[in-house]
Amino acid sequence: MNLIKILQENRLMKTPQEINIFEETLEKIAKHPNNDNLKDLHLILDDNCEHPEIMFSLVHFLEDFDLQKQIQAFIEVIPQLMNTAPEWAKIIHYRIINDESACKLYQHSLE
């Protein structure tokens, strides 16, 4: 099964099993990061997740990608994120704005 789909199916983390599956799947994806998955990975974020501290591991993983590619993917999915994860979108915005190099890239990407 597609690993992104597994993350998507377990993103709400309502049970210990969903938490374990989410963490194990993210770990597998992290071993072989692929820029082509960046938009889909952003769309895993969901404000209805019951364990945001675990969802933060996805945010940290996203930040490990090439900054320009991560920011571009984020910009492209903002409209969708604002429907399913406005709080996570806000968190990512804050993290970008509070990092000087990320903020400059973000500003340039929006021009």
mmCIF file with all atom_site columns, C-alpha atoms in Angstrom:
data_model
loop_
_atom_site.group_PDB
_atom_site.id
_atom_site.type_symbol
_atom_site.label_atom_id
_atom_site.label_alt_id
_atom_site.label_comp_id
_atom_site.label_asym_id
_atom_site.label_entity_id
_atom_site.label_seq_id
_atom_site.pdbx_PDB_ins_code
_atom_site.Cartn_x
_atom_site.Cartn_y
_atom_site.Cartn_z
_atom_site.occupancy
_atom_site.B_iso_or_equiv
_atom_site.pdbx_formal_charge
_atom_site.auth_seq_id
_atom_site.auth_comp_id
_atom_site.auth_asym_id
_atom_site.auth_atom_id
_atom_site.pdbx_PDB_model_num
ATOM 1   C CA . MET A 1 1   ? 0.000  0.000  0.000  1.00 0.00 ? 1   MET A CA 1
ATOM 2   C CA . ASN A 1 2   ? 1.109  3.556  -0.678 1.00 0.00 ? 2   ASN A CA 1
ATOM 3   C CA . LEU A 1 3   ? 2.842  4.985  2.418  1.00 0.00 ? 3   LEU A CA 1
ATOM 4   C CA . ILE A 1 4   ? 1.308  8.446  1.938  1.00 0.00 ? 4   ILE A CA 1
ATOM 5   C CA . LYS A 1 5   ? -2.133 6.846  1.879  1.00 0.00 ? 5   LYS A CA 1
ATOM 6   C CA . ILE A 1 6   ? -1.353 5.005  5.124  1.00 0.00 ? 6   ILE A CA 1
ATOM 7   C CA . LEU A 1 7   ? -0.389 8.304  6.776  1.00 0.00 ? 7   LEU A CA 1
ATOM 8   C CA . GLN A 1 8   ? -3.591 9.881  5.470  1.00 0.00 ? 8   GLN A CA 1
ATOM 9   C CA . GLU A 1 9   ? -5.738 7.060  6.839  1.00 0.00 ? 9   GLU A CA 1
ATOM 10  C CA . ASN A 1 10  ? -4.136 7.291  10.290 1.00 0.00 ? 10  ASN A CA 1
ATOM 11  C CA . ARG A 1 11  ? -3.649 11.077 10.580 1.00 0.00 ? 11  ARG A CA 1
ATOM 12  C CA . LEU A 1 12  ? -6.352 11.601 13.210 1.00 0.00 ? 12  LEU A CA 1
ATOM 13  C CA . MET A 1 13  ? -4.553 9.228  15.610 1.00 0.00 ? 13  MET A CA 1
ATOM 14  C CA . LYS A 1 14  ? -7.686 8.223  17.505 1.00 0.00 ? 14  LYS A CA 1
ATOM 15  C CA . THR A 1 15  ? -6.298 4.905  18.732 1.00 0.00 ? 15  THR A CA 1
ATOM 16  C CA . PRO A 1 16  ? -2.912 3.660  19.921 1.00 0.00 ? 16  PRO A CA 1
ATOM 17  C CA . GLN A 1 17  ? -2.804 1.506  16.793 1.00 0.00 ? 17  GLN A CA 1
ATOM 18  C CA . GLU A 1 18  ? -3.302 4.536  14.523 1.00 0.00 ? 18  GLU A CA 1
ATOM 19  C CA . ILE A 1 19  ? -0.545 6.366  16.413 1.00 0.00 ? 19  ILE A CA 1
ATOM 20  C CA . ASN A 1 20  ? 1.871  3.460  15.961 1.00 0.00 ? 20  ASN A CA 1
ATOM 21  C CA . ILE A 1 21  ? 1.029  3.055  12.288 1.00 0.00 ? 21  ILE A CA 1
ATOM 22  C CA . PHE A 1 22  ? 1.462  6.794  11.694 1.00 0.00 ? 22  PHE A CA 1
ATOM 23  C CA . GLU A 1 23  ? 4.854  6.899  13.440 1.00 0.00 ? 23  GLU A CA 1
ATOM 24  C CA . GLU A 1 24  ? 6.157  3.746  11.754 1.00 0.00 ? 24  GLU A CA 1
ATOM 25  C CA . THR A 1 25  ? 5.005  4.896  8.324  1.00 0.00 ? 25  THR A CA 1
ATOM 26  C CA . LEU A 1 26  ? 6.523  8.350  8.709  1.00 0.00 ? 26  LEU A CA 1
ATOM 27  C CA . GLU A 1 27  ? 9.779  6.702  9.755  1.00 0.00 ? 27  GLU A CA 1
ATOM 28  C CA . LYS A 1 28  ? 9.751  4.568  6.581  1.00 0.00 ? 28  LYS A CA 1
ATOM 29  C CA . ILE A 1 29  ? 9.079  7.619  4.409  1.00 0.00 ? 29  ILE A CA 1
ATOM 30  C CA . ALA A 1 30  ? 11.848 9.559  6.160  1.00 0.00 ? 30  ALA A CA 1
ATOM 31  C CA . LYS A 1 31  ? 14.396 6.916  5.157  1.00 0.00 ? 31  LYS A CA 1
ATOM 32  C CA . HIS A 1 32  ? 13.788 7.730  1.481  1.00 0.00 ? 32  HIS A CA 1
ATOM 33  C CA . PRO A 1 33  ? 12.499 11.318 1.249  1.00 0.00 ? 33  PRO A CA 1
ATOM 34  C CA . ASN A 1 34  ? 11.079 12.285 -2.115 1.00 0.00 ? 34  ASN A CA 1
ATOM 35  C CA . ASN A 1 35  ? 10.418 15.878 -3.158 1.00 0.00 ? 35  ASN A CA 1
ATOM 36  C CA . ASP A 1 36  ? 7.539  14.657 -5.308 1.00 0.00 ? 36  ASP A CA 1
ATOM 37  C CA . ASN A 1 37  ? 5.645  13.813 -2.104 1.00 0.00 ? 37  ASN A CA 1
ATOM 38  C CA . LEU A 1 38  ? 5.944  17.249 -0.503 1.00 0.00 ? 38  LEU A CA 1
ATOM 39  C CA . LYS A 1 39  ? 2.466  18.515 -1.388 1.00 0.00 ? 39  LYS A CA 1
ATOM 40  C CA . ASP A 1 40  ? 0.826  15.260 -0.318 1.00 0.00 ? 40  ASP A CA 1
ATOM 41  C CA . LEU A 1 41  ? 2.796  15.255 2.928  1.00 0.00 ? 41  LEU A CA 1
ATOM 42  C CA . HIS A 1 42  ? 1.608  18.768 3.766  1.00 0.00 ? 42  HIS A CA 1
ATOM 43  C CA . LEU A 1 43  ? -1.958 17.631 3.181  1.00 0.00 ? 43  LEU A CA 1
ATOM 44  C CA . ILE A 1 44  ? -1.625 14.971 5.890  1.00 0.00 ? 44  ILE A CA 1
ATOM 45  C CA . LEU A 1 45  ? -1.818 17.781 8.442  1.00 0.00 ? 45  LEU A CA 1
ATOM 46  C CA . ASP A 1 46  ? -5.241 17.909 10.060 1.00 0.00 ? 46  ASP A CA 1
ATOM 47  C CA . ASP A 1 47  ? -6.496 20.078 12.916 1.00 0.00 ? 47  ASP A CA 1
ATOM 48  C CA . ASN A 1 48  ? -8.658 17.181 14.119 1.00 0.00 ? 48  ASN A CA 1
ATOM 49  C CA . CYS A 1 49  ? -5.603 15.098 14.978 1.00 0.00 ? 49  CYS A CA 1
ATOM 50  C CA . GLU A 1 50  ? -5.865 13.969 18.596 1.00 0.00 ? 50  GLU A CA 1
ATOM 51  C CA . HIS A 1 51  ? -2.096 13.953 19.189 1.00 0.00 ? 51  HIS A CA 1
ATOM 52  C CA . PRO A 1 52  ? -0.568 17.155 17.787 1.00 0.00 ? 52  PRO A CA 1
ATOM 53  C CA . GLU A 1 53  ? 2.754  16.411 19.465 1.00 0.00 ? 53  GLU A CA 1
ATOM 54  C CA . ILE A 1 54  ? 3.103  13.407 17.157 1.00 0.00 ? 54  ILE A CA 1
ATOM 55  C CA . MET A 1 55  ? 1.901  15.375 14.123 1.00 0.00 ? 55  MET A CA 1
ATOM 56  C CA . PHE A 1 56  ? 4.752  17.783 14.844 1.00 0.00 ? 56  PHE A CA 1
ATOM 57  C CA . SER A 1 57  ? 7.120  15.007 13.768 1.00 0.00 ? 57  SER A CA 1
ATOM 58  C CA . LEU A 1 58  ? 5.668  15.464 10.273 1.00 0.00 ? 58  LEU A CA 1
ATOM 59  C CA . VAL A 1 59  ? 6.310  19.220 10.451 1.00 0.00 ? 59  VAL A CA 1
ATOM 60  C CA . HIS A 1 60  ? 9.927  18.570 11.453 1.00 0.00 ? 60  HIS A CA 1
ATOM 61  C CA . PHE A 1 61  ? 10.281 16.063 8.618  1.00 0.00 ? 61  PHE A CA 1
ATOM 62  C CA . LEU A 1 62  ? 8.935  18.619 6.124  1.00 0.00 ? 62  LEU A CA 1
ATOM 63  C CA . GLU A 1 63  ? 11.518 21.106 7.376  1.00 0.00 ? 63  GLU A CA 1
ATOM 64  C CA . ASP A 1 64  ? 14.294 18.637 6.535  1.00 0.00 ? 64  ASP A CA 1
ATOM 65  C CA . PHE A 1 65  ? 13.595 18.986 2.810  1.00 0.00 ? 65  PHE A CA 1
ATOM 66  C CA . ASP A 1 66  ? 15.278 21.543 0.585  1.00 0.00 ? 66  ASP A CA 1
ATOM 67  C CA . LEU A 1 67  ? 13.903 24.833 1.876  1.00 0.00 ? 67  LEU A CA 1
ATOM 68  C CA . GLN A 1 68  ? 12.891 26.240 -1.490 1.00 0.00 ? 68  GLN A CA 1
ATOM 69  C CA . LYS A 1 69  ? 11.061 23.057 -2.502 1.00 0.00 ? 69  LYS A CA 1
ATOM 70  C CA . GLN A 1 70  ? 9.313  22.799 0.858  1.00 0.00 ? 70  GLN A CA 1
ATOM 71  C CA . ILE A 1 71  ? 8.157  26.420 0.737  1.00 0.00 ? 71  ILE A CA 1
ATOM 72  C CA . GLN A 1 72  ? 6.940  26.084 -2.855 1.00 0.00 ? 72  GLN A CA 1
ATOM 73  C CA . ALA A 1 73  ? 4.956  22.962 -1.974 1.00 0.00 ? 73  ALA A CA 1
ATOM 74  C CA . PHE A 1 74  ? 3.483  24.736 1.052  1.00 0.00 ? 74  PHE A CA 1
ATOM 75  C CA . ILE A 1 75  ? 2.413  27.724 -1.054 1.00 0.00 ? 75  ILE A CA 1
ATOM 76  C CA . GLU A 1 76  ? 0.699  25.416 -3.529 1.00 0.00 ? 76  GLU A CA 1
ATOM 77  C CA . VAL A 1 77  ? -1.349 23.615 -0.859 1.00 0.00 ? 77  VAL A CA 1
ATOM 78  C CA . ILE A 1 78  ? -2.284 26.588 1.350  1.00 0.00 ? 78  ILE A CA 1
ATOM 79  C CA . PRO A 1 79  ? -5.839 26.782 -0.076 1.00 0.00 ? 79  PRO A CA 1
ATOM 80  C CA . GLN A 1 80  ? -6.469 23.130 0.802  1.00 0.00 ? 80  GLN A CA 1
ATOM 81  C CA . LEU A 1 81  ? -4.744 23.398 4.180  1.00 0.00 ? 81  LEU A CA 1
ATOM 82  C CA . MET A 1 82  ? -6.933 26.335 5.117  1.00 0.00 ? 82  MET A CA 1
ATOM 83  C CA . ASN A 1 83  ? -9.930 23.986 4.887  1.00 0.00 ? 83  ASN A CA 1
ATOM 84  C CA . THR A 1 84  ? -8.564 21.001 6.790  1.00 0.00 ? 84  THR A CA 1
ATOM 85  C CA . ALA A 1 85  ? -5.717 22.368 8.875  1.00 0.00 ? 85  ALA A CA 1
ATOM 86  C CA . PRO A 1 86  ? -5.819 26.150 9.369  1.00 0.00 ? 86  PRO A CA 1
ATOM 87  C CA . GLU A 1 87  ? -3.988 25.853 12.698 1.00 0.00 ? 87  GLU A CA 1
ATOM 88  C CA . TRP A 1 88  ? -1.199 23.786 11.142 1.00 0.00 ? 88  TRP A CA 1
ATOM 89  C CA . ALA A 1 89  ? -0.998 26.254 8.247  1.00 0.00 ? 89  ALA A CA 1
ATOM 90  C CA . LYS A 1 90  ? -0.579 29.030 10.805 1.00 0.00 ? 90  LYS A CA 1
ATOM 91  C CA . ILE A 1 91  ? 2.133  27.070 12.636 1.00 0.00 ? 91  ILE A CA 1
ATOM 92  C CA . ILE A 1 92  ? 4.079  26.528 9.415  1.00 0.00 ? 92  ILE A CA 1
ATOM 93  C CA . HIS A 1 93  ? 3.700  30.219 8.548  1.00 0.00 ? 93  HIS A CA 1
ATOM 94  C CA . TYR A 1 94  ? 5.087  31.207 11.956 1.00 0.00 ? 94  TYR A CA 1
ATOM 95  C CA . ARG A 1 95  ? 8.002  28.808 11.588 1.00 0.00 ? 95  ARG A CA 1
ATOM 96  C CA . ILE A 1 96  ? 8.845  30.196 8.143  1.00 0.00 ? 96  ILE A CA 1
ATOM 97  C CA . ILE A 1 97  ? 8.537  33.815 9.256  1.00 0.00 ? 97  ILE A CA 1
ATOM 98  C CA . ASN A 1 98  ? 10.727 33.219 12.305 1.00 0.00 ? 98  ASN A CA 1
ATOM 99  C CA . ASP A 1 99  ? 13.577 31.787 10.219 1.00 0.00 ? 99  ASP A CA 1
ATOM 100 C CA . GLU A 1 100 ? 15.448 34.528 8.369  1.00 0.00 ? 100 GLU A CA 1
ATOM 101 C CA . SER A 1 101 ? 16.489 32.511 5.319  1.00 0.00 ? 101 SER A CA 1
ATOM 102 C CA . ALA A 1 102 ? 13.098 30.796 5.065  1.00 0.00 ? 102 ALA A CA 1
ATOM 103 C CA . CYS A 1 103 ? 11.307 34.134 5.357  1.00 0.00 ? 103 CYS A CA 1
ATOM 104 C CA . LYS A 1 104 ? 13.372 35.636 2.523  1.00 0.00 ? 104 LYS A CA 1
ATOM 105 C CA . LEU A 1 105 ? 12.705 32.631 0.294  1.00 0.00 ? 105 LEU A CA 1
ATOM 106 C CA . TYR A 1 106 ? 9.012  32.736 1.172  1.00 0.00 ? 106 TYR A CA 1
ATOM 107 C CA . GLN A 1 107 ? 8.781  36.429 0.359  1.00 0.00 ? 107 GLN A CA 1
ATOM 108 C CA . HIS A 1 108 ? 10.607 35.910 -2.943 1.00 0.00 ? 108 HIS A CA 1
ATOM 109 C CA . SER A 1 109 ? 8.353  32.962 -3.840 1.00 0.00 ? 109 SER A CA 1
ATOM 110 C CA . LEU A 1 110 ? 5.247  35.077 -3.297 1.00 0.00 ? 110 LEU A CA 1
ATOM 111 C CA . GLU A 1 111 ? 6.398  37.904 -5.581 1.00 0.00 ? 111 GLU A CA 1
#
